[in-house]
């Protein structure tokens, strides 16, 4: 049981490049979410999904796209990276009934130059 | 909207000292309240939770009581250890399936 896994651990991009942050969970959780963590600001919700085929926006969705084609995977896409997207990104998952008790992945540290 | 205000850090304590990290919240309705902990280089882990007023969450010697009258959920531990060094986040879970986090408090425990 690997829990929530994220790849890559570190990434450096140039402004305007695109990339996908991968997130997978093996706990059969219905609910998955993406957060960004910035110094002094805690974690802010980017997008979340309550099940395959269903996604919704969180507090800071601009510049990010998501899709949920399977229960296990919830990738986060940056179509045109900007320096303001330099952050640490965390994926989390939970059961739909207990959605507020979430299990977090180890994070991806992204730097946009 | 919902918001969480946490005691600013960093906090530095000697081993076996008493710990309090203050957390207050603003929310509509009756949210659940949480403390998450982030050890260096890792993701967040749920430390404890409380789902209604006057509930006390506890885990690993840490405690927090849901105080609706003061809209607070302060984290306490009677005797901290070096291994408790981490960043602690207070959070609330509202009705819109979103967790709202505080800014985090860095705790360093010295031997």
Tab-separated table of C-alpha atoms in Angstrom, chain A:
chain	number	residue	atom	x	y	z
A	1	UNK	CA	0.000	0.000	0.000
A	2	UNK	CA	1.944	3.023	-1.278
A	3	UNK	CA	-0.641	5.642	-0.223
A	4	UNK	CA	-0.422	8.874	-2.224
A	5	UNK	CA	2.519	9.144	-4.621
A	6	UNK	CA	3.677	12.204	-6.548
A	7	UNK	CA	6.163	12.621	-9.369
A	8	UNK	CA	8.502	14.312	-9.922
A	9	UNK	CA	9.916	15.387	-6.536
A	10	UNK	CA	11.684	18.404	-8.019
A	11	UNK	CA	11.251	20.296	-11.298
A	12	UNK	CA	12.700	23.439	-12.827
A	13	UNK	CA	10.861	25.064	-15.733
A	14	UNK	CA	11.366	28.110	-17.851
A	15	UNK	CA	8.572	30.676	-18.210
A	16	UNK	CA	6.088	29.524	-20.822
A	17	UNK	CA	6.911	25.815	-20.648
A	18	UNK	CA	4.220	23.264	-19.910
A	19	UNK	CA	4.311	20.241	-17.673
A	20	UNK	CA	2.154	17.763	-15.795
A	21	UNK	CA	2.517	16.908	-12.130
A	22	UNK	CA	1.462	13.340	-11.496
A	23	UNK	CA	-0.524	12.098	-8.510
A	24	UNK	CA	-1.733	8.571	-7.821
A	25	UNK	CA	-3.349	6.827	-4.864
A	26	UNK	CA	-4.009	3.153	-4.208
A	27	UNK	CA	-6.561	3.480	-1.401
A	28	UNK	CA	-9.639	3.607	-3.663
A	29	UNK	CA	-10.380	7.117	-2.397
A	30	UNK	CA	-13.094	8.982	-4.262
A	31	UNK	CA	-11.890	12.471	-3.289
A	32	UNK	CA	-8.604	13.901	-4.577
A	33	UNK	CA	-7.230	17.420	-4.432
A	34	UNK	CA	-4.256	19.599	-5.277
A	35	UNK	CA	-2.801	22.280	-2.983
A	36	UNK	CA	0.045	24.697	-3.309
A	37	UNK	CA	2.158	25.684	-0.321
A	38	UNK	CA	3.800	29.082	-0.236
A	39	UNK	CA	5.824	30.584	2.649
A	40	UNK	CA	3.623	32.247	5.254
A	41	UNK	CA	0.409	31.313	3.457
A	42	UNK	CA	-0.303	27.748	4.465
A	43	UNK	CA	-1.845	25.493	1.842
A	44	UNK	CA	-4.327	26.755	-0.707
A	45	UNK	CA	-6.648	24.527	-2.691
A	46	UNK	CA	-6.169	24.596	-6.468
A	47	UNK	CA	-8.608	21.968	-7.802
A	48	UNK	CA	-10.398	18.970	-6.418
A	49	UNK	CA	-12.359	15.964	-7.623
A	50	UNK	CA	-15.116	13.969	-5.919
A	51	UNK	CA	-14.863	11.070	-8.358
A	52	UNK	CA	-13.800	9.984	-11.840
A	53	UNK	CA	-15.039	12.454	-14.444
A	54	UNK	CA	-15.862	15.171	-11.893
A	55	UNK	CA	-13.604	18.116	-11.078
A	56	UNK	CA	-14.116	21.532	-9.512
A	57	UNK	CA	-12.145	24.664	-8.780
A	58	UNK	CA	-10.665	25.590	-5.443
A	59	UNK	CA	-9.360	28.892	-4.150
A	60	UNK	CA	-6.529	29.443	-6.675
A	61	UNK	CA	-7.364	27.594	-9.945
A	62	UNK	CA	-6.015	30.063	-12.525
A	63	UNK	CA	-3.167	28.715	-14.638
A	64	UNK	CA	-3.884	25.073	-13.781
A	65	UNK	CA	-5.944	22.346	-15.427
A	66	UNK	CA	-6.990	18.965	-14.086
A	67	UNK	CA	-8.849	15.888	-15.268
A	68	UNK	CA	-9.869	12.683	-13.528
A	69	UNK	CA	-10.254	9.761	-15.920
A	70	UNK	CA	-9.641	7.061	-13.278
A	71	UNK	CA	-10.175	6.776	-9.532
A	72	UNK	CA	-6.436	6.353	-8.960
A	73	UNK	CA	-4.929	9.277	-10.894
A	74	UNK	CA	-5.352	13.045	-10.686
A	75	UNK	CA	-2.742	14.910	-12.782
A	76	UNK	CA	-2.224	18.669	-12.543
A	77	UNK	CA	-1.285	20.487	-15.749
A	78	UNK	CA	0.502	23.796	-16.104
A	79	UNK	CA	-0.081	24.921	-19.683
A	80	UNK	CA	2.247	27.948	-19.656
A	81	UNK	CA	4.329	28.193	-16.508
A	82	UNK	CA	4.864	31.547	-14.810
A	83	UNK	CA	7.278	32.521	-12.002
A	84	UNK	CA	4.248	33.052	-9.725
A	85	UNK	CA	3.676	29.292	-9.917
A	86	UNK	CA	6.945	28.583	-8.127
A	87	UNK	CA	5.745	26.639	-5.115
A	88	UNK	CA	5.515	23.260	-3.442
A	89	UNK	CA	2.556	21.250	-4.702
A	90	UNK	CA	0.790	18.621	-2.643
A	91	UNK	CA	-1.756	16.090	-3.768
A	92	UNK	CA	-4.180	14.632	-1.234
A	93	UNK	CA	-6.918	12.020	-1.201
A	94	UNK	CA	-9.719	10.833	1.054
A	95	UNK	CA	-12.970	8.910	1.123
A	96	UNK	CA	-15.914	10.978	-0.054
A	97	UNK	CA	-17.796	10.474	3.216
A	98	UNK	CA	-14.782	11.514	5.301
A	99	UNK	CA	-13.445	14.007	2.784
A	100	UNK	CA	-12.059	16.356	5.397
A	101	UNK	CA	-9.554	13.801	6.700
A	102	UNK	CA	-7.077	13.823	3.860
A	103	UNK	CA	-3.919	11.826	3.150
A	104	UNK	CA	-1.116	13.841	1.596
A	105	UNK	CA	1.602	12.918	-0.854
A	106	UNK	CA	5.261	13.924	-0.292
A	107	UNK	CA	5.037	16.975	-2.567
A	108	UNK	CA	6.639	18.348	-5.740
A	109	UNK	CA	8.917	21.366	-5.484
A	110	UNK	CA	8.518	23.434	-8.667
A	111	UNK	CA	10.697	26.377	-9.664
A	112	UNK	CA	9.785	28.524	-12.652
A	113	UNK	CA	12.580	30.738	-13.947
